[in-house]
mmCIF file of C-alpha atoms in Angstrom:
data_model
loop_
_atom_site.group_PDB
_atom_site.id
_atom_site.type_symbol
_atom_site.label_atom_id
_atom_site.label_comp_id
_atom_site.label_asym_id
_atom_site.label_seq_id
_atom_site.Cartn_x
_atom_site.Cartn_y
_atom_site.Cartn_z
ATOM 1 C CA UNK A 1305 0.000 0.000 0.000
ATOM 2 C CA UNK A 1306 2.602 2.710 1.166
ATOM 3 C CA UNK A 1307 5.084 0.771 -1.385
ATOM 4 C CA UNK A 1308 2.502 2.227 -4.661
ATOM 5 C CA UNK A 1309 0.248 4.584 -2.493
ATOM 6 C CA UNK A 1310 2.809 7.026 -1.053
ATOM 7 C CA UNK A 1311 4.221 8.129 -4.934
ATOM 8 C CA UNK A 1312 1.095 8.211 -6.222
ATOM 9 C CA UNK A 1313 0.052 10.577 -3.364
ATOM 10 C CA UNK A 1314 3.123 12.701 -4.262
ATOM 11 C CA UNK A 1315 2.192 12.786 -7.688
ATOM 12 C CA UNK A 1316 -1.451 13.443 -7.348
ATOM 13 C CA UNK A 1317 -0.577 16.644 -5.164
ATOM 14 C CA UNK A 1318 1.865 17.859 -7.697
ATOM 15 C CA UNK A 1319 -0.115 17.624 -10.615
ATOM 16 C CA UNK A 1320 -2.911 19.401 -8.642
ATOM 17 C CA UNK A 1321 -0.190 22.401 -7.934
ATOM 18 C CA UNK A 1322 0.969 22.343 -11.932
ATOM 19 C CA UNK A 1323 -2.721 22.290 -13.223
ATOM 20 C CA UNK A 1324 -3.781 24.938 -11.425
ATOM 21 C CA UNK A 1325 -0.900 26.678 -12.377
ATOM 22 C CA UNK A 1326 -2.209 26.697 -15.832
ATOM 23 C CA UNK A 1327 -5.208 28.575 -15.067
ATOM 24 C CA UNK A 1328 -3.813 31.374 -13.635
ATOM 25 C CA UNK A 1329 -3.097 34.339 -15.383
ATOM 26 C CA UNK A 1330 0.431 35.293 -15.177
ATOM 27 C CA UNK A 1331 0.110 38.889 -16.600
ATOM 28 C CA UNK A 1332 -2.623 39.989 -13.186
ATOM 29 C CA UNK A 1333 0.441 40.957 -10.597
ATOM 30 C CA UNK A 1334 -1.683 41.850 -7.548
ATOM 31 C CA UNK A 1335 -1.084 45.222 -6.367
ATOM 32 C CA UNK A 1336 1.137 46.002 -2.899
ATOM 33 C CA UNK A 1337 -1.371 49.503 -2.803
ATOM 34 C CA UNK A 1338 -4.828 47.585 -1.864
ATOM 35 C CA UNK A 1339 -5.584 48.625 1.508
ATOM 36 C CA UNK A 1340 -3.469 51.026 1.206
ATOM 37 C CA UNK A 1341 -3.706 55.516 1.011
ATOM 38 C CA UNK A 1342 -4.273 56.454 -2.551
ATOM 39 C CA UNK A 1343 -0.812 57.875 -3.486
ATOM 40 C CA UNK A 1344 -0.256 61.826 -3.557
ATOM 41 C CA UNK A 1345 -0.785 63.201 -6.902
ATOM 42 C CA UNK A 1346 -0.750 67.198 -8.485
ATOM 43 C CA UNK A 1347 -1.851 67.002 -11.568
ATOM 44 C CA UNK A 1348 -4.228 69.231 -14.006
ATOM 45 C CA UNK A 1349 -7.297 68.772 -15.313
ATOM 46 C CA UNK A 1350 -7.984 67.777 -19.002
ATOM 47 C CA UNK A 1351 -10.895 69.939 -19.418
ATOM 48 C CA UNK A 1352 -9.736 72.980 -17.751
ATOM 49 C CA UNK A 1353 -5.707 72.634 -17.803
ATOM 50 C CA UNK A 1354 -5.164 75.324 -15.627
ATOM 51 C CA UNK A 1355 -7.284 73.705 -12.289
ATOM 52 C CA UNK A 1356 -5.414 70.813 -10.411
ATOM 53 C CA UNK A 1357 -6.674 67.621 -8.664
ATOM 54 C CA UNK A 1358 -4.597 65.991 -5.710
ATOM 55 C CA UNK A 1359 -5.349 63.222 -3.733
ATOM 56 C CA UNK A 1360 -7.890 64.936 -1.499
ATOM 57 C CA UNK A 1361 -10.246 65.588 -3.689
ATOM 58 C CA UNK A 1362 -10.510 61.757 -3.538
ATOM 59 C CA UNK A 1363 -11.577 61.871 -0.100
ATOM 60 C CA UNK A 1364 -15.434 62.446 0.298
ATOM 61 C CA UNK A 1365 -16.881 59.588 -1.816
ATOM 62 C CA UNK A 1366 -16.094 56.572 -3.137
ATOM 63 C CA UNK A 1367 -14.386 57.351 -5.989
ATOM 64 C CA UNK A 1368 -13.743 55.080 -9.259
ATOM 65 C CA UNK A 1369 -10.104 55.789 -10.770
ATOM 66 C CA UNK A 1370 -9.860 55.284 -14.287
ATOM 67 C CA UNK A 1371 -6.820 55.061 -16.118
ATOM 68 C CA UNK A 1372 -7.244 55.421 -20.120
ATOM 69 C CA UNK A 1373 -6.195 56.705 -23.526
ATOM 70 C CA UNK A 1374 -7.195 57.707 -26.702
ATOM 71 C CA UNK A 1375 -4.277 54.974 -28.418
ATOM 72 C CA UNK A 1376 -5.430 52.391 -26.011
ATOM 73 C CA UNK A 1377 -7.451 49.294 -28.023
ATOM 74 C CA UNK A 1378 -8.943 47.823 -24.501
ATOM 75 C CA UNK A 1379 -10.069 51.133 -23.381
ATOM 76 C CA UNK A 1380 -12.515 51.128 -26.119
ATOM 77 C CA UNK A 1381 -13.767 47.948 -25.362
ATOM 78 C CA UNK A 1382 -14.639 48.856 -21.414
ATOM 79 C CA UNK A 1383 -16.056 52.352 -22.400
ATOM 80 C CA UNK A 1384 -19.676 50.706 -22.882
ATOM 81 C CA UNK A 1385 -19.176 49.648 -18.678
ATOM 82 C CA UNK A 1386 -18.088 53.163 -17.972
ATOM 83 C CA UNK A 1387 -20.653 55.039 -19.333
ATOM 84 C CA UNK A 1388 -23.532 52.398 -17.978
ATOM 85 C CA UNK A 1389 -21.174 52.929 -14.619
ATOM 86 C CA UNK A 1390 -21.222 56.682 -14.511
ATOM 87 C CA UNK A 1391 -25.597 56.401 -15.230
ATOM 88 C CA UNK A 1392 -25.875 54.252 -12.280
ATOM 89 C CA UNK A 1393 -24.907 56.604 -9.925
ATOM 90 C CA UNK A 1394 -23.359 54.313 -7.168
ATOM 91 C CA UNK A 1395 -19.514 54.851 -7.691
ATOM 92 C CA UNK A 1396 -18.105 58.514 -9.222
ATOM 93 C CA UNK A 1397 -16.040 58.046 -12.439
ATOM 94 C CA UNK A 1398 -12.541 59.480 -12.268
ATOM 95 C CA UNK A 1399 -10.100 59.710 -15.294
ATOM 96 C CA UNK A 1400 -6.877 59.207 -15.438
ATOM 97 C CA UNK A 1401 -5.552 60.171 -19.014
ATOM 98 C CA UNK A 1402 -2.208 58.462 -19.074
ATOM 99 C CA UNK A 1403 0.403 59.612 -21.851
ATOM 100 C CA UNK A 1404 -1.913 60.956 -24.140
ATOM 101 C CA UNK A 1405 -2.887 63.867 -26.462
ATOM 102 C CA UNK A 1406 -5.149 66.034 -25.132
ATOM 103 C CA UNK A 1407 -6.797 66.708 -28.357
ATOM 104 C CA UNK A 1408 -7.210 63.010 -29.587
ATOM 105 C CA UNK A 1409 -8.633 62.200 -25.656
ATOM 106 C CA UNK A 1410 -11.029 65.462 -25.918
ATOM 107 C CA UNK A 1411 -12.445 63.995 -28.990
ATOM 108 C CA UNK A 1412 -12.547 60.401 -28.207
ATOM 109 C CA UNK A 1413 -14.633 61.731 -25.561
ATOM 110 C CA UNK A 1414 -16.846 63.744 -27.666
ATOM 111 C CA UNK A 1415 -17.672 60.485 -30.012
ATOM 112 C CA UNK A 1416 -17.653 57.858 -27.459
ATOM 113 C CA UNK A 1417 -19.566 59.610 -24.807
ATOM 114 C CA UNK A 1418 -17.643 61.013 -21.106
ATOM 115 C CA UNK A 1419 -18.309 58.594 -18.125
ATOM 116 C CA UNK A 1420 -16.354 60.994 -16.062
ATOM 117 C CA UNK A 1421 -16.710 63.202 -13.320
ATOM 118 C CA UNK A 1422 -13.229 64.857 -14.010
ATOM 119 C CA UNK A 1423 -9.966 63.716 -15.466
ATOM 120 C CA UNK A 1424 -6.712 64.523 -14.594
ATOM 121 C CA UNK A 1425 -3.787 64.420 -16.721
ATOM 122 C CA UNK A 1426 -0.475 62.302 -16.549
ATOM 123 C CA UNK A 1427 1.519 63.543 -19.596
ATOM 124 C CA UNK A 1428 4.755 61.634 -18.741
ATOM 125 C CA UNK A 1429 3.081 58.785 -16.961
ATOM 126 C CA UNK A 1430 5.343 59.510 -13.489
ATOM 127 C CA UNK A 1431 1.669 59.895 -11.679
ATOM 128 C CA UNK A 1432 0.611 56.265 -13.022
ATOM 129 C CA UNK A 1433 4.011 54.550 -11.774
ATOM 130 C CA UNK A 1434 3.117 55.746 -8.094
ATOM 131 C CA UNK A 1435 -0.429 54.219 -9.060
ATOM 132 C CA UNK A 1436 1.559 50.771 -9.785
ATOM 133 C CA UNK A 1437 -0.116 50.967 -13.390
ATOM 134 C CA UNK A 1438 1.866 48.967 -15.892
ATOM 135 C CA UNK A 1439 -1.118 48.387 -18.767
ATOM 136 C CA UNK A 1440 -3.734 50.085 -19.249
ATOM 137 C CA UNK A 1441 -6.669 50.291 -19.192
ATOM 138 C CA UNK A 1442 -6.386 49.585 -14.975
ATOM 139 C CA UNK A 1443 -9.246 50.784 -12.660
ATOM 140 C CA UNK A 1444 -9.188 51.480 -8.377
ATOM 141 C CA UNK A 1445 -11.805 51.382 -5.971
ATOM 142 C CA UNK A 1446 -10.871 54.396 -3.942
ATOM 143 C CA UNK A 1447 -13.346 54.538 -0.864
ATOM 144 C CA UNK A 1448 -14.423 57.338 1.038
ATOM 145 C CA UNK A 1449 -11.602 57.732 3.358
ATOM 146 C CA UNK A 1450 -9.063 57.679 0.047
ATOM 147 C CA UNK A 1451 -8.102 54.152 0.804
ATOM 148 C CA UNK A 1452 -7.570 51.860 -2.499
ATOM 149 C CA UNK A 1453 -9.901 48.793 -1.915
ATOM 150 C CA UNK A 1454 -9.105 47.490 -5.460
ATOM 151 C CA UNK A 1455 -7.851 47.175 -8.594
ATOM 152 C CA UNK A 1456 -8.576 45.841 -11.869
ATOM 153 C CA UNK A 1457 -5.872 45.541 -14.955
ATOM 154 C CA UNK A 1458 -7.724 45.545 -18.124
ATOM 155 C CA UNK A 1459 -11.201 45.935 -19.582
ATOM 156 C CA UNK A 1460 -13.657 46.529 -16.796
ATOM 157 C CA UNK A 1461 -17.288 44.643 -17.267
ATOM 158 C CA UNK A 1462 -20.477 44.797 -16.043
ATOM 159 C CA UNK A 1463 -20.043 41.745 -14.468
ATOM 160 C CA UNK A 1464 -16.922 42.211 -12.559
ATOM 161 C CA UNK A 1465 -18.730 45.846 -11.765
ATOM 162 C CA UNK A 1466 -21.833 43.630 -10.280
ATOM 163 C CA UNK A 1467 -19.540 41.238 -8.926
ATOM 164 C CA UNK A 1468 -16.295 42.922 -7.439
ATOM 165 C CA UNK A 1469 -17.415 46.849 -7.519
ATOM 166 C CA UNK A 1470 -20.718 46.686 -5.742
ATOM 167 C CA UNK A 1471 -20.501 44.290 -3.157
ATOM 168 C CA UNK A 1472 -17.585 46.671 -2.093
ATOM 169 C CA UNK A 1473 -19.468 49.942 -2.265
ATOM 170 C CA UNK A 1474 -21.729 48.402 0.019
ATOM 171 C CA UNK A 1475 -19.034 48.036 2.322
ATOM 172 C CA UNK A 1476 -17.701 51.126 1.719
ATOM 173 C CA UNK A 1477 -20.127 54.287 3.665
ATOM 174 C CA UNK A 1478 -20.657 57.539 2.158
ATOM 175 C CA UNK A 1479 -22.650 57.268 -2.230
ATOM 176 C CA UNK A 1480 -22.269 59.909 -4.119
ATOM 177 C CA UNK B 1232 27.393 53.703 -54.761
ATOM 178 C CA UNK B 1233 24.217 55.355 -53.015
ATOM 179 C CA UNK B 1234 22.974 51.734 -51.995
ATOM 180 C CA UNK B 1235 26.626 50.957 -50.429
ATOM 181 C CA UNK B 1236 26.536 53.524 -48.654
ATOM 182 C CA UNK B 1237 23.568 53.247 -47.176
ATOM 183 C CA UNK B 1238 23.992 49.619 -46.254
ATOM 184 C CA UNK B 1239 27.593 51.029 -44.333
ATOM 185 C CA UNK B 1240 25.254 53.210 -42.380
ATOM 186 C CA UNK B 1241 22.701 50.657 -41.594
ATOM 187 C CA UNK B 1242 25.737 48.184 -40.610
ATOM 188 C CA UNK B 1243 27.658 50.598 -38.647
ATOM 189 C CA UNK B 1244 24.567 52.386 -37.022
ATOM 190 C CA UNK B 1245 22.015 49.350 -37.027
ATOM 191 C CA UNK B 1246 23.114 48.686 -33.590
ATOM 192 C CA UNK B 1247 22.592 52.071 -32.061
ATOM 193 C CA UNK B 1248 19.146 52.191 -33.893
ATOM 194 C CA UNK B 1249 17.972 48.935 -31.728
ATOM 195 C CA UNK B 1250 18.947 50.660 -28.481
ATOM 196 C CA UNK B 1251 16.709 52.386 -26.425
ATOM 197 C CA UNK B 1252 15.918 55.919 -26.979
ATOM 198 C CA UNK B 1253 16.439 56.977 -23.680
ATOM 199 C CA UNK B 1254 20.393 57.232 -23.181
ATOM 200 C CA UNK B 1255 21.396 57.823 -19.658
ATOM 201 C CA UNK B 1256 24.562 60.417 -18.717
ATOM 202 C CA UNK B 1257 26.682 58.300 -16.090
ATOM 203 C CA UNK B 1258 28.994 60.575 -14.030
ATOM 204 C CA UNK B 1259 31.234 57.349 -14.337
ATOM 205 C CA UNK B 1260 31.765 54.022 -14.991
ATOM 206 C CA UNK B 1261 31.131 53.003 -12.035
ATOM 207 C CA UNK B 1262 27.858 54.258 -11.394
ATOM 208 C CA UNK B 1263 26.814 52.962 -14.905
ATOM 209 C CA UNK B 1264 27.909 49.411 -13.808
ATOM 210 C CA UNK B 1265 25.710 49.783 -10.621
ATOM 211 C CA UNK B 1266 22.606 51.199 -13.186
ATOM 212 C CA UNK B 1267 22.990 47.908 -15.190
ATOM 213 C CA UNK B 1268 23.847 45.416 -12.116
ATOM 214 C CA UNK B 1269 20.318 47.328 -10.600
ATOM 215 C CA UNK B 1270 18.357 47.207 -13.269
ATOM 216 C CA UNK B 1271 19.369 43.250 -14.117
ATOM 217 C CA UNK B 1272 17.625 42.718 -10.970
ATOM 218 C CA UNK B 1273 14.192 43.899 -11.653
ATOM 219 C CA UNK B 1274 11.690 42.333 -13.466
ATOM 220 C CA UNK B 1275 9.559 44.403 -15.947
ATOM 221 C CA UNK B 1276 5.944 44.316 -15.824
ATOM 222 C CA UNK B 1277 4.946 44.322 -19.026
ATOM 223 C CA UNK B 1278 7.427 41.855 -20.766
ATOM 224 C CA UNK B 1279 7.530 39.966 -17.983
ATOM 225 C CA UNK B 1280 10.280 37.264 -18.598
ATOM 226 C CA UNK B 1281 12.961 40.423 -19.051
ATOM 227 C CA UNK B 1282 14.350 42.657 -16.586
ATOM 228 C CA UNK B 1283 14.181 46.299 -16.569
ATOM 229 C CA UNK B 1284 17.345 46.353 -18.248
ATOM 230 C CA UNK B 1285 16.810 44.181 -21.126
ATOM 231 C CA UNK B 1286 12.987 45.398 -21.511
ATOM 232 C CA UNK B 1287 11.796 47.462 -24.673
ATOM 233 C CA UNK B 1288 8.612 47.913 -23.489
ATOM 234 C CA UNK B 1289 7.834 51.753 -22.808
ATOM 235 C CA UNK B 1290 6.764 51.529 -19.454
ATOM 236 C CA UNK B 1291 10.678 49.899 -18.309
ATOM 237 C CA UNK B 1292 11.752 52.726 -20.203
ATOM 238 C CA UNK B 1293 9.951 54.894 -17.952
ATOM 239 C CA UNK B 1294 10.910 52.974 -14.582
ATOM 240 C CA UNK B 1295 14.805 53.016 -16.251
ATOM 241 C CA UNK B 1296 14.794 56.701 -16.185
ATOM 242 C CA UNK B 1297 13.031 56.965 -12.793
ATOM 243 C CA UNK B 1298 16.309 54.386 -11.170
ATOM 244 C CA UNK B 1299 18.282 57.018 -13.315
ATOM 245 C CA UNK B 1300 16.984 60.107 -11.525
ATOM 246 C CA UNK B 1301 16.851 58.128 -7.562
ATOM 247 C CA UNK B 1302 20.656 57.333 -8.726
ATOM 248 C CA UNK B 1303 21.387 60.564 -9.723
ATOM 249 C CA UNK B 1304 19.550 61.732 -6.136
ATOM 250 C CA UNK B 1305 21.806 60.077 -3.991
ATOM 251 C CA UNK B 1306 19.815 57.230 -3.457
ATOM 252 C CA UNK B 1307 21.123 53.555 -2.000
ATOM 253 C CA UNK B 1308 20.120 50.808 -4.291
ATOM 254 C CA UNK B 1309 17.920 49.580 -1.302
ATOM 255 C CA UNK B 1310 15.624 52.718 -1.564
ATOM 256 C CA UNK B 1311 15.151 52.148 -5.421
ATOM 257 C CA UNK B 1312 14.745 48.796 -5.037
ATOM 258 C CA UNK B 1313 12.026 49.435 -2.066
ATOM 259 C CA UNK B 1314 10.060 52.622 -4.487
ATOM 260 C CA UNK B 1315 9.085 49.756 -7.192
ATOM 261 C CA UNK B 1316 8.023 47.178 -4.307
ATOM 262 C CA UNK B 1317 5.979 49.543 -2.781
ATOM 263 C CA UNK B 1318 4.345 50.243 -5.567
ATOM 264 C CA UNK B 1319 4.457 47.119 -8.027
ATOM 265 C CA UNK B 1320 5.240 44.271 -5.258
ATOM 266 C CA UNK B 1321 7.971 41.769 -4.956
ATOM 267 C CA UNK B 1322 7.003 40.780 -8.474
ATOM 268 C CA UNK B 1323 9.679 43.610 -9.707
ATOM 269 C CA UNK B 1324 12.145 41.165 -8.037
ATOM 270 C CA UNK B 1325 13.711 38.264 -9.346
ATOM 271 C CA UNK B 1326 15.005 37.221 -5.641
ATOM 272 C CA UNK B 1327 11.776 38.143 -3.580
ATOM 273 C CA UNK B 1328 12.446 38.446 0.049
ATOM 274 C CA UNK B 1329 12.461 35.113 2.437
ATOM 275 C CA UNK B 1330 9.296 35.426 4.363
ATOM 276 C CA UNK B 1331 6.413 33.684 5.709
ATOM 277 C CA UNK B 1332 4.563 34.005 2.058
ATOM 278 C CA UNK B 1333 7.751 32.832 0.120
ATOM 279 C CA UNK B 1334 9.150 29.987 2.592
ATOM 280 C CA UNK B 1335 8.214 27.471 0.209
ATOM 281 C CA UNK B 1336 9.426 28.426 -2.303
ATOM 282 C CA UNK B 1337 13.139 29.397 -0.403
ATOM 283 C CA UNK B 1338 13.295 26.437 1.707
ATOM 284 C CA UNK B 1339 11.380 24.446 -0.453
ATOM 285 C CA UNK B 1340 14.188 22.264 -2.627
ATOM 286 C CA UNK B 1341 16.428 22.162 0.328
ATOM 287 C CA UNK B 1342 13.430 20.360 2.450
ATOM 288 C CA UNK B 1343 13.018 18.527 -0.640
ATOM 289 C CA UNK B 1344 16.725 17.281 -1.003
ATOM 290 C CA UNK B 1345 16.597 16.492 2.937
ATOM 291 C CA UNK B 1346 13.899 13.890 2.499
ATOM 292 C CA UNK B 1347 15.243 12.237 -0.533
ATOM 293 C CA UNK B 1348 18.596 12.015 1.156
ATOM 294 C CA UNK B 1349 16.602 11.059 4.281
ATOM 295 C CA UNK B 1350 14.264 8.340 2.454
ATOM 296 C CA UNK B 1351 17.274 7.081 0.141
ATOM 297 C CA UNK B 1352 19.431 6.405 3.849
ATOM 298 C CA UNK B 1353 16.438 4.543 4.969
ATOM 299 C CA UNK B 1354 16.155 2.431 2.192
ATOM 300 C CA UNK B 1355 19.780 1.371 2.120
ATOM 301 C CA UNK B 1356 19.682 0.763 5.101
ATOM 302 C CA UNK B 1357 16.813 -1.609 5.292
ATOM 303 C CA UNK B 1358 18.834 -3.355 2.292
ATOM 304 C CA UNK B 1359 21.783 -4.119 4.083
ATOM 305 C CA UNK B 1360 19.835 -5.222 7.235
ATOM 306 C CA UNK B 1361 18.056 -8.321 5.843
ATOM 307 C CA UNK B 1362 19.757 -11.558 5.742
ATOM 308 C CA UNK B 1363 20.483 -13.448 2.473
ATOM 309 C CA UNK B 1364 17.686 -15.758 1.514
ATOM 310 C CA UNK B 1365 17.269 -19.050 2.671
ATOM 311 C CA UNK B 1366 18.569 -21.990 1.159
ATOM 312 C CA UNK B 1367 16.791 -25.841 0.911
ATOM 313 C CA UNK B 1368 19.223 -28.169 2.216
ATOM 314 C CA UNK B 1369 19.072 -30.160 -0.992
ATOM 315 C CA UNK B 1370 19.396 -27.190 -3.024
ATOM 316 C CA UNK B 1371 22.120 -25.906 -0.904
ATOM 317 C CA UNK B 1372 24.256 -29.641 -1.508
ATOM 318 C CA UNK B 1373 23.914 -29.256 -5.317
ATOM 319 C CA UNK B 1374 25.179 -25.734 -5.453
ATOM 320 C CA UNK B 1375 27.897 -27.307 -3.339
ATOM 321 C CA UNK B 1376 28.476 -29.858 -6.153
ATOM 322 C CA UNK B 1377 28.225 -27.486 -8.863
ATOM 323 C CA UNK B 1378 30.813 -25.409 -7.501
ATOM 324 C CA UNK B 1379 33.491 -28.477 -6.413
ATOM 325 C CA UNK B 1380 32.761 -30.366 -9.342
ATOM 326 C CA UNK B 1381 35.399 -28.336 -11.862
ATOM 327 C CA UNK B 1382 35.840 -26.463 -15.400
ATOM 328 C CA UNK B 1383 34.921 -29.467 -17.199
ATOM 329 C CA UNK B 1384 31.193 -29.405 -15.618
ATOM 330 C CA UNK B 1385 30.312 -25.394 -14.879
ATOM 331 C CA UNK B 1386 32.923 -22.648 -15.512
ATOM 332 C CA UNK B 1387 33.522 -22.978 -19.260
ATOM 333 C CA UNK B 1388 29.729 -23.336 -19.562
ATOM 334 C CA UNK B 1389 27.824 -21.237 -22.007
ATOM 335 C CA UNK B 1390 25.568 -19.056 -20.161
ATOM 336 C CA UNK B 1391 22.483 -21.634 -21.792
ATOM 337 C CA UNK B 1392 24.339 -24.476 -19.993
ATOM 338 C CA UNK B 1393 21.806 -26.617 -18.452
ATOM 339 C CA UNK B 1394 22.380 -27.742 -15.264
#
């Protein structure tokens, strides 16, 4: 029994390890800042260049943090979820324009349609490395008390918005 | 003569063409060595089997010229190394850390080579502690025989010698 039993055993549990292994996605690196303060930021405003947004303007509601851009494919595919998002009322939208052109992101907002509350600009992209963003499009939960509860790299959808954004909000005191 | 020359400018240049963009100043050569021994070290996000140093992707650019600018600051190699954990987590790291979450994975083979030294002792051990197998008396006076009775009935033997 322990002669046949015991390797099989062995092998059983590592197969179990290397087959799981296979359905994980390697590119999702979870992020150090969950749980953490949303990192300090000074950055202007895509609308109206000459206002800023910092940090503490995240503090107050529970605040969605979007990072996009007009050259991104993906961001086009999750802009559907935003603007449905941004109806709902539950979460406000915030944009993050990472290294983009403010003309092309001015205009992909006037043809795809502006889920956002305000959007700050990150010419350079220094803002988005204190974010931890390394593809966009990436999304954070920011609650009321500016703490990141999560993050999502890549295309938002409803679902993961029913499933992963709203049971949080719940959590989270203090709508919009 | 046009075309020749060309291809002597692609040859001679090709190289420099491939390289990144971003060229960093180095006071010296050693600080340079420390950029590239640093940056060796850290993984890049995006391309994810390639450090930081061997990365084209735009966003290791970036980080490159952010280790540039700590460098340039002043800053130990420990700081730098602790401003892209902080924010991208020991997966920037090709040696994470030994802690509770990566014990396994540290002390892992060793435990492993420990118990197949460990089981592999046992084993020869349990070999060398049984006795040979008994012989029948009757089989034990023909091997006898066998063995006394000479070249001309066993040694030269083929090995399909009947006995």
């Amino acid at each position: 029994m322990l002669r046949y039993g015991l390797p099989l055993l062995v092998f059983g549990v590592i197969l179990y390890f290397l087959f799981g292994g296979l359905s994980r996605d390697p590119r999702l690196v979870p992020s150090p800042l969950v749980g953490k303060p949303a990192p300090a930021f000074d950055l202007p405003q895509l609308r109206t260049p000459e206002t800023r947004s910092s940090q503490a303007d995240l503090v107050g509601t529970p605040t969605l943090v979007n990072v996009w851009a007009s050259w991104c494919v993906a961001c086009r595919d999750e802009h559907e979820v935003l603007l449905r998002l941004a109806r709902a009322r539950r979460v406000r939208v915030l944009g993050l324009n990472y290294k983009d052109e403010r003309d092309n992101a001015l205009d992909w907002l006037s043809r795809l349609g502006d889920p956002y509350e305000s959007i700050i600009v990150d010419a350079d992209g220094r803002a988005a490395i204190d974010w931890g963003v390394y593809g966009v499009p990436e999304s954070f939960l920011v609650d009321a008390k500016g703490i990141i509860r999560y993050k999502h790299v890549g295309p938002l959808t409803w679902a993961l918005v029913e499933d992963e954004l709203f049971p949080l909000l719940k959590k989270s005191p203090g709508r919009p | 003569m046009p075309v020749l020359a060309l291809l002597v400018l692609f040859t001679v240049f090709g190289p420099a063409l491939a390289a990144d963009p971003a060229v960093f100043r180095f006071e010296d050569a050693g600080s340079e060595a420390r950029f590239q021994a640093l940056t060796k070290e850290l993984r890049c996000l995006v391309c994810q089997n390639q450090s930081l140093a061997d990365s084209h992707a735009e966003l290791a650019g970036d980080l490159r010229r952010e280790v540039h600018a700590m460098m340039k600051a002043g800053k130990a190699d420990r700081e730098i190394v602790e401003f892209l954990v902080r924010r991208y987590g020991d997966f920037v790291l090709y040696r994470p850390p030994l802690d509770p979450r990566t014990a396994a994975l540290w002390l892992g083979p060793i435990g492993l080579f420990l118990l197949a030294g460990l089981v592999g002792f046992i084993a020869l051990r349990r070999r060398g502690a049984t006795p040979p197998p008994e012989v029948a008396a009757e089989e034990r006076a023909r091997i006898l025989a066998l063995l006394q009775s000479g070249p001309e009935n066993g040694a030269t033997g083929t090995p399909s010698h009947k006995i």
